[in-house]
């Protein structure tokens, strides 16, 4: 049977979520075509010849892009079995089924996707809608090295830009999935519920090796939190550095873990880590408590200091617009970013991130959230909310437009920051001049694809 795996968006990376199941399915006897619609056109011939078509839905944006494509694919091949797999599949099950999806797979999807293929190959297309495969599976899988042979080359994806303006080809892999924490705003929690699963070290290293052979000189680890298991992560990067000493990498680690495991920061530096992304989210301790982030404003400031001492680059991310944001608090955040000399560290899109409340969000357990959200919007895949202060929603729209304009013109980060800061000052009715200089700083290593969800 022919199988088509479709990715619509994975943050500018060659999708692990296609390459990993492709290896499993090929071993089971499938003829697999991988389509990354972020850089490719839909292959009508492959669609019409497939018995199983599976869309990868690891995040909100990817799922929204996939939704209208499901009907298009069904029109091209009404007899194919349609599957959606990944983090956003089970939490949006009702909506996806109404679009015509037959199978929903969340969590550790490789074993279940392979089981689905074998079932369809043996018994054909079932008449019943009920699926025997569990919608969420958290098995401890023995992974296989991803098969990237059918995917577009790495040169078609996001690149790393260094401080001196040179570029490096970027690969992408995952050393773990899920997370042992239960931050209320995080979309991982409804599926993994505080659990995480590792990808065996030899599999990760083999995946890196094949990407290095394909030209990668930098690796992004897509783990939700690289320090969920330091006993797995640290030996892995040490082995990476031994085998590929010229290859650099970046990881994502929560502020709480950077404080708790500060002793490992020199190891990251010495093994080629160029920057660490960390979801700071807010400098308002009340908002951090609502999110259940388990860190404070002072923890963030401490991490900034630790990184300066060690010589690592911090890439902080924020949820800048929430129901509890005020123009004054937003301005304060920008001023702290400037005072901490982080203007060059923050991707401008972070100044215009609005709280997303997806289906199943643990935020919905809180009465203060229940009172402000509207009915779930299936087309938007979230619960809409409006700020009680209209100035905040206007500020959000203005900040987003300013960031998009600045990025389209390739304006320096400091220039975009200065424009956003002016918007915030006007919204907060502050007439004082900037308390500190916002002069352009030294560029930091960063990926060409802005971080988004």
Coordinates of C-alpha atoms in Angstrom, one line a residue:
X1 CA 0.0 0.0 0.0
X2 CA 1.1 3.5 -0.8
X3 CA 1.3 5.9 2.2
X4 CA 1.6 9.7 2.0
X5 CA 2.8 11.6 5.1
X6 CA 2.1 15.3 5.0
X7 CA 3.6 18.1 7.0
X8 CA 2.4 21.7 6.6
X9 CA 4.7 23.6 9.0
X10 CA 7.4 22.7 11.4
X11 CA 9.1 26.0 12.3
X12 CA 11.3 26.0 9.2
X13 CA 12.8 22.6 9.9
X14 CA 13.0 19.4 7.8
X15 CA 10.2 17.6 9.6
X16 CA 11.2 14.9 12.1
X17 CA 7.5 14.1 12.3
X18 CA 7.7 12.7 8.7
X19 CA 11.1 11.2 8.7
X20 CA 10.6 9.2 11.9
X21 CA 7.4 7.4 11.0
X22 CA 8.6 6.9 7.4
X23 CA 11.4 4.6 8.7
X24 CA 8.8 2.5 10.6
X25 CA 6.4 2.3 7.8
X26 CA 9.0 1.4 5.2
X27 CA 10.2 -1.4 7.5
X28 CA 6.6 -2.7 7.6
X29 CA 6.5 -2.8 3.8
X30 CA 4.9 0.5 2.9
X31 CA 5.8 2.6 -0.1
X32 CA 6.1 6.0 1.6
X33 CA 6.0 9.5 0.1
X34 CA 6.7 12.4 2.4
X35 CA 5.3 15.9 1.4
X36 CA 6.4 19.0 3.3
X37 CA 4.0 21.6 2.0
X38 CA 6.0 24.3 3.7
X39 CA 8.5 24.0 0.8
X40 CA 6.7 21.7 -1.7
X41 CA 3.5 21.7 -3.7
X42 CA 0.8 19.0 -3.1
X43 CA 1.7 16.0 -5.3
X44 CA -1.7 15.1 -6.8
X45 CA -0.4 11.9 -8.3
X46 CA 0.9 10.7 -5.0
X47 CA -2.4 11.6 -3.3
X48 CA -4.5 9.7 -5.9
X49 CA -2.5 6.5 -5.6
X50 CA -2.4 6.4 -1.7
X51 CA -4.3 4.1 0.5
X52 CA -3.4 5.9 3.6
X53 CA -2.8 9.7 3.9
X54 CA -1.6 11.0 7.2
X55 CA -1.3 14.7 8.2
X56 CA 1.3 15.6 10.9
X57 CA -0.2 18.1 13.4
X58 CA 2.5 19.0 16.0
X59 CA 1.3 22.6 16.7
X60 CA -1.5 25.1 16.2
X61 CA -0.3 26.7 13.0
X62 CA 0.4 23.3 11.3
X63 CA -3.1 22.1 12.2
X64 CA -4.8 25.2 10.9
X65 CA -3.0 25.0 7.6
X66 CA -3.8 21.2 7.4
X67 CA -7.6 21.6 8.1
X68 CA -8.7 23.0 4.6
X69 CA -6.3 20.6 2.9
X70 CA -8.1 17.6 4.3
X71 CA -11.2 18.3 2.1
X72 CA -9.0 18.9 -0.9
X73 CA -7.2 15.6 -0.4
X74 CA -10.5 13.7 0.1
X75 CA -11.8 15.2 -3.2
X76 CA -8.7 13.9 -5.0
X77 CA -8.9 10.5 -3.4
X78 CA -12.3 9.7 -1.7
X79 CA -11.3 6.1 -1.0
X80 CA -8.1 6.9 1.0
X81 CA -8.0 6.5 4.8
X82 CA -7.3 9.9 6.3
X83 CA -5.3 10.1 9.6
X84 CA -4.1 13.1 11.6
X85 CA -1.3 12.5 14.1
X86 CA 0.7 14.6 16.5
X87 CA 0.1 16.8 19.5
X88 CA -2.9 18.7 18.2
X89 CA -4.8 15.7 16.8
X90 CA -6.5 14.3 19.9
X91 CA -7.4 17.6 21.4
X92 CA -9.2 18.6 18.2
X93 CA -10.7 15.2 17.5
X94 CA -14.3 16.3 17.1
X95 CA -13.5 19.0 14.6
X96 CA -11.1 16.8 12.6
X97 CA -13.6 14.0 12.4
X98 CA -16.2 16.4 11.0
X99 CA -13.7 17.3 8.3
X100 CA -13.6 13.6 7.4
X101 CA -10.6 12.3 9.3
X102 CA -10.9 8.5 10.0
X103 CA -8.0 8.0 12.5
X104 CA -6.7 10.3 15.3
X105 CA -3.3 9.5 16.9
X106 CA -1.6 11.5 19.6
X107 CA 1.5 11.0 21.8
X108 CA 4.0 8.4 20.6
X109 CA 2.5 7.9 17.1
X110 CA 5.0 5.7 15.3
X111 CA 3.9 2.3 16.6
X112 CA 0.2 3.2 16.2
X113 CA 0.6 4.6 12.7
X114 CA 2.4 1.4 11.7
X115 CA -0.3 -0.7 13.3
X116 CA -2.9 1.3 11.3
X117 CA -1.0 0.6 8.1
X118 CA -0.9 -3.1 8.8
X119 CA -4.6 -3.2 9.6
X120 CA -5.5 -1.4 6.4
X121 CA -3.2 -3.6 4.4
X122 CA -4.7 -6.7 5.8
X123 CA -8.4 -5.9 6.1
X124 CA -8.8 -3.0 3.7
X125 CA -10.8 0.2 4.4
X126 CA -13.1 -0.5 7.3
X127 CA -16.7 0.6 7.0
X128 CA -17.0 1.5 10.7
X129 CA -15.8 4.9 12.0
X130 CA -14.5 3.7 15.4
X131 CA -10.8 3.2 15.4
X132 CA -9.2 0.3 17.4
X133 CA -5.9 2.2 17.9
X134 CA -5.8 4.4 21.0
X135 CA -6.1 8.1 20.4
X136 CA -3.3 8.8 22.8
X137 CA -0.5 6.3 23.3
X138 CA 2.5 7.0 25.6
X139 CA 4.4 3.7 25.0
X140 CA 8.1 3.7 25.6
X141 CA 9.1 3.1 22.1
X142 CA 12.4 1.7 20.8
X143 CA 12.9 4.3 18.1
X144 CA 14.4 3.7 14.6
X145 CA 16.7 6.2 12.9
X146 CA 14.5 8.6 10.9
X147 CA 14.4 8.1 7.1
X148 CA 15.0 11.5 5.5
X149 CA 15.7 10.2 2.0
X150 CA 12.4 11.4 0.5
X151 CA 12.4 14.9 2.0
X152 CA 13.6 18.2 0.4
X153 CA 17.2 19.0 1.1
X154 CA 18.3 20.9 4.2
X155 CA 19.2 23.9 2.0
X156 CA 15.5 24.6 1.5
X157 CA 14.9 25.1 5.2
X158 CA 15.8 27.7 7.9
X159 CA 19.5 28.5 8.3
X160 CA 21.6 29.7 11.2
X161 CA 23.0 33.3 10.9
X162 CA 26.0 33.9 13.0
X163 CA 27.2 37.2 14.5
X164 CA 29.6 37.8 11.7
X165 CA 26.9 37.4 9.1
X166 CA 28.0 33.9 7.9
X167 CA 25.3 31.2 7.6
X168 CA 25.2 27.5 8.5
X169 CA 22.9 24.8 7.2
X170 CA 20.7 23.6 10.0
X171 CA 19.4 20.1 10.8
X172 CA 16.7 19.2 13.3
X173 CA 16.2 16.2 15.6
X174 CA 14.4 15.3 18.8
X175 CA 16.0 13.6 21.8
X176 CA 12.7 13.5 23.8
X177 CA 9.0 14.2 23.6
X178 CA 6.5 15.4 26.2
X179 CA 7.4 17.1 29.4
X180 CA 7.4 16.2 33.1
X181 CA 5.9 19.6 34.0
X182 CA 2.3 20.7 33.7
X183 CA 2.4 24.4 32.8
X184 CA -1.3 25.4 32.4
X185 CA -0.9 27.2 29.1
X186 CA 1.2 24.5 27.4
X187 CA -0.5 22.3 24.7
X188 CA 1.7 19.4 25.6
X189 CA 0.0 18.8 28.9
X190 CA -3.4 17.6 27.7
X191 CA -1.7 14.8 25.8
X192 CA 1.3 13.8 27.9
X193 CA 0.0 14.8 31.3
X194 CA 3.4 15.4 32.9
X195 CA 5.2 12.5 31.2
X196 CA 8.1 12.6 28.8
X197 CA 9.7 9.9 26.6
X198 CA 13.3 9.8 25.3
X199 CA 14.6 8.9 21.9
X200 CA 17.5 6.5 22.4
X201 CA 20.9 8.2 22.2
X202 CA 22.2 6.0 19.4
X203 CA 19.2 6.8 17.3
X204 CA 19.6 10.6 17.9
X205 CA 23.3 10.4 17.0
X206 CA 22.5 8.4 13.8
X207 CA 19.9 11.0 12.8
X208 CA 22.5 13.8 13.4
X209 CA 25.1 11.9 11.4
X210 CA 22.9 11.6 8.3
X211 CA 22.1 15.3 8.5
X212 CA 25.8 16.2 8.9
X213 CA 26.5 14.1 5.8
X214 CA 23.8 16.1 4.0
X215 CA 25.5 19.4 4.9
X216 CA 24.2 20.3 8.4
X217 CA 26.7 22.3 10.5
X218 CA 24.2 23.2 13.2
X219 CA 21.5 21.0 14.9
X220 CA 18.3 22.3 16.6
X221 CA 17.0 19.9 19.3
X222 CA 13.2 20.2 19.2
X223 CA 12.7 18.7 22.7
X224 CA 10.0 20.7 24.6
X225 CA 12.6 20.8 27.5
X226 CA 16.1 19.4 26.9
X227 CA 16.7 19.2 30.7
X228 CA 13.7 17.1 31.5
X229 CA 16.3 14.3 31.8
X230 CA 19.8 15.7 32.2
X231 CA 21.1 12.2 32.5
X232 CA 20.0 11.6 28.9
X233 CA 20.8 15.1 27.6
X234 CA 24.3 15.7 28.9
X235 CA 25.9 12.4 27.7
X236 CA 24.2 13.0 24.4
X237 CA 25.7 16.4 23.7
X238 CA 29.1 15.2 24.9
X239 CA 28.9 12.3 22.4
X240 CA 27.7 14.7 19.7
X241 CA 30.7 17.0 20.3
X242 CA 33.2 14.0 20.3
X243 CA 31.8 12.7 17.0
X244 CA 31.2 16.0 15.3
X245 CA 33.4 18.7 16.9
X246 CA 32.6 21.4 14.4
X247 CA 28.8 21.0 14.6
X248 CA 27.0 23.5 16.9
X249 CA 23.5 23.2 18.3
X250 CA 20.7 24.9 20.2
X251 CA 18.2 23.6 22.8
X252 CA 15.1 24.6 24.7
X253 CA 15.2 24.6 28.5
X254 CA 12.8 26.1 31.0
X255 CA 14.0 28.8 33.4
X256 CA 13.3 26.5 36.4
X257 CA 15.7 23.9 35.0
X258 CA 18.4 26.4 34.1
X259 CA 18.4 27.4 37.8
X260 CA 18.2 23.9 39.1
X261 CA 20.9 22.5 36.7
X262 CA 23.1 25.5 36.4
X263 CA 26.2 23.3 36.9
X264 CA 25.6 21.9 33.4
X265 CA 25.7 25.3 31.6
X266 CA 29.5 25.1 31.1
X267 CA 29.0 21.6 29.5
X268 CA 26.5 23.1 27.0
X269 CA 29.0 25.9 26.2
X270 CA 32.0 23.5 25.8
X271 CA 30.1 21.1 23.6
X272 CA 29.0 23.7 21.0
X273 CA 25.7 25.1 22.3
X274 CA 25.2 28.5 20.6
X275 CA 22.0 29.5 22.3
X276 CA 19.3 28.2 24.7
X277 CA 15.7 29.1 24.1
X278 CA 13.7 29.5 27.3
X279 CA 10.0 30.3 27.7
X280 CA 10.1 33.1 30.2
X281 CA 6.5 34.0 29.3
X282 CA 6.2 37.0 31.7
X283 CA 8.0 39.0 34.3
X284 CA 4.8 39.4 36.2
X285 CA 4.8 36.9 39.1
X286 CA 1.0 36.8 39.2
X287 CA 0.8 35.8 35.6
X288 CA 3.6 33.2 36.1
X289 CA 1.5 31.8 38.9
X290 CA -1.6 31.5 36.7
X291 CA 0.5 29.7 34.1
X292 CA 2.1 27.5 36.8
X293 CA 5.5 28.1 35.3
X294 CA 7.3 27.4 38.6
X295 CA 9.8 30.2 38.2
X296 CA 9.7 33.9 39.2
X297 CA 10.8 37.2 37.8
X298 CA 14.0 37.0 39.9
X299 CA 14.7 33.5 38.6
X300 CA 14.7 34.9 35.1
X301 CA 17.1 37.8 36.1
X302 CA 19.3 35.2 37.8
X303 CA 19.5 33.1 34.6
X304 CA 20.4 36.1 32.5
X305 CA 23.3 36.7 34.9
X306 CA 24.3 33.0 34.9
X307 CA 24.4 33.0 31.1
X308 CA 26.6 36.1 31.0
X309 CA 29.0 34.5 33.5
X310 CA 29.2 31.2 31.6
X311 CA 29.3 32.8 28.1
X312 CA 26.1 31.3 26.7
X313 CA 23.5 33.1 24.7
X314 CA 19.9 33.2 26.1
X315 CA 17.0 33.3 23.6
X316 CA 14.0 34.3 25.8
X317 CA 10.4 33.9 24.6
X318 CA 7.3 35.5 26.0
X319 CA 3.5 35.5 26.0
X320 CA 3.3 39.2 25.9
X321 CA -0.4 39.7 25.6
X322 CA -2.7 38.0 28.1
X323 CA -6.0 39.0 29.7
X324 CA -3.8 40.3 32.6
X325 CA -1.6 42.5 30.5
X326 CA -1.9 46.2 30.9
X327 CA -0.1 48.9 28.7
X328 CA 1.9 49.8 31.8
X329 CA 3.0 46.2 32.4
X330 CA 3.8 45.7 28.7
X331 CA 6.0 48.8 28.8
X332 CA 7.7 47.5 31.9
X333 CA 8.5 44.3 30.2
X334 CA 10.1 46.1 27.3
X335 CA 12.1 48.3 29.7
X336 CA 13.4 45.3 31.6
X337 CA 14.4 43.7 28.3
X338 CA 16.4 46.8 27.5
X339 CA 17.9 47.2 31.0
X340 CA 19.0 43.5 30.9
X341 CA 20.7 44.2 27.5
X342 CA 18.5 41.5 25.8
X343 CA 17.1 43.5 22.9
X344 CA 19.3 41.6 20.4
X345 CA 18.4 38.3 22.1
X346 CA 14.7 38.6 21.7
X347 CA 13.1 37.7 18.3
X348 CA 10.8 40.7 17.5
X349 CA 7.7 38.4 17.0
X350 CA 7.9 37.8 20.8
X351 CA 6.6 41.4 21.3
X352 CA 3.4 40.4 19.7
X353 CA 2.5 36.9 21.0
X354 CA -1.1 36.6 22.2
X355 CA -2.1 33.9 24.7
X356 CA -3.6 31.0 22.9
X357 CA -6.1 28.9 24.7
X358 CA -6.5 25.6 22.7
X359 CA -8.9 22.8 23.3
X360 CA -8.1 20.9 26.5
X361 CA -6.0 23.7 28.0
X362 CA -5.4 23.4 31.7
X363 CA -6.1 27.2 31.9
X364 CA -9.7 26.3 31.5
X365 CA -9.7 24.8 35.0
X366 CA -9.3 28.3 36.5
X367 CA -12.5 30.3 37.2
X368 CA -10.7 33.5 36.2
X369 CA -10.2 32.0 32.7
X370 CA -13.6 30.4 32.4
X371 CA -15.1 33.8 33.0
X372 CA -13.3 35.5 30.1
X373 CA -13.1 33.0 27.3
X374 CA -15.7 32.5 24.6
X375 CA -17.0 29.3 23.0
X376 CA -14.4 27.2 21.2
X377 CA -13.8 28.5 17.7
X378 CA -13.2 25.4 15.5
X379 CA -11.8 27.4 12.6
X380 CA -9.3 29.2 14.8
X381 CA -8.7 26.1 17.0
X382 CA -8.8 28.1 20.2
X383 CA -11.1 29.8 22.7
X384 CA -11.2 33.5 21.7
X385 CA -10.9 36.1 24.4
X386 CA -11.0 39.9 24.4
X387 CA -9.2 42.1 26.8
X388 CA -11.4 44.2 29.2
X389 CA -9.2 47.2 28.4
X390 CA -9.6 48.0 24.7
X391 CA -6.2 49.7 24.7
X392 CA -4.5 46.4 25.1
X393 CA -6.1 44.8 22.1
X394 CA -5.3 47.9 20.0
X395 CA -1.7 47.8 21.3
X396 CA -1.5 44.1 20.3
X397 CA -2.7 44.8 16.8
X398 CA -0.3 47.7 16.4
X399 CA 2.6 45.8 17.8
X400 CA 2.0 42.8 15.5
X401 CA 1.7 45.1 12.5
X402 CA 4.9 46.9 13.5
X403 CA 6.8 43.6 13.9
X404 CA 5.6 42.2 10.6
X405 CA 6.6 45.4 8.8
X406 CA 10.0 45.5 10.4
X407 CA 10.7 41.9 9.6
X408 CA 9.5 42.3 6.0
X409 CA 12.0 45.2 5.6
X410 CA 14.7 43.2 7.4
X411 CA 15.0 46.0 10.0
X412 CA 17.5 45.5 12.9
X413 CA 16.0 44.1 16.0
X414 CA 16.9 47.3 17.9
X415 CA 15.0 49.4 15.4
X416 CA 11.9 47.2 15.7
X417 CA 12.2 47.3 19.5
X418 CA 12.4 51.0 19.4
X419 CA 9.1 51.3 17.4
X420 CA 7.3 48.8 19.6
X421 CA 8.5 50.6 22.7
X422 CA 7.1 53.9 21.4
X423 CA 3.8 52.2 20.8
X424 CA 3.8 50.9 24.4
X425 CA 4.8 54.3 25.8
X426 CA 2.0 56.0 23.9
X427 CA -0.6 53.4 25.0
X428 CA 0.5 53.7 28.6
X429 CA 0.4 57.6 28.4
X430 CA 4.0 57.8 29.5
X431 CA 5.8 61.0 28.3
X432 CA 9.2 60.2 29.8
X433 CA 12.0 59.5 27.5
X434 CA 13.6 56.0 27.3
X435 CA 15.3 55.3 30.6
X436 CA 18.3 53.7 28.9
X437 CA 19.9 53.6 25.5
X438 CA 18.4 51.3 22.9
X439 CA 21.3 51.5 20.6
X440 CA 22.0 48.5 18.2
X441 CA 23.9 45.8 20.0
X442 CA 26.1 43.0 18.8
X443 CA 24.1 40.5 16.8
X444 CA 23.6 37.0 18.3
X445 CA 23.4 33.7 16.5
X446 CA 19.8 33.1 15.4
X447 CA 17.7 31.0 13.0
X448 CA 16.2 32.7 10.0
X449 CA 12.7 31.4 10.8
X450 CA 11.1 33.4 13.6
X451 CA 10.0 31.2 16.5
X452 CA 6.3 30.8 16.5
X453 CA 3.8 28.0 17.4

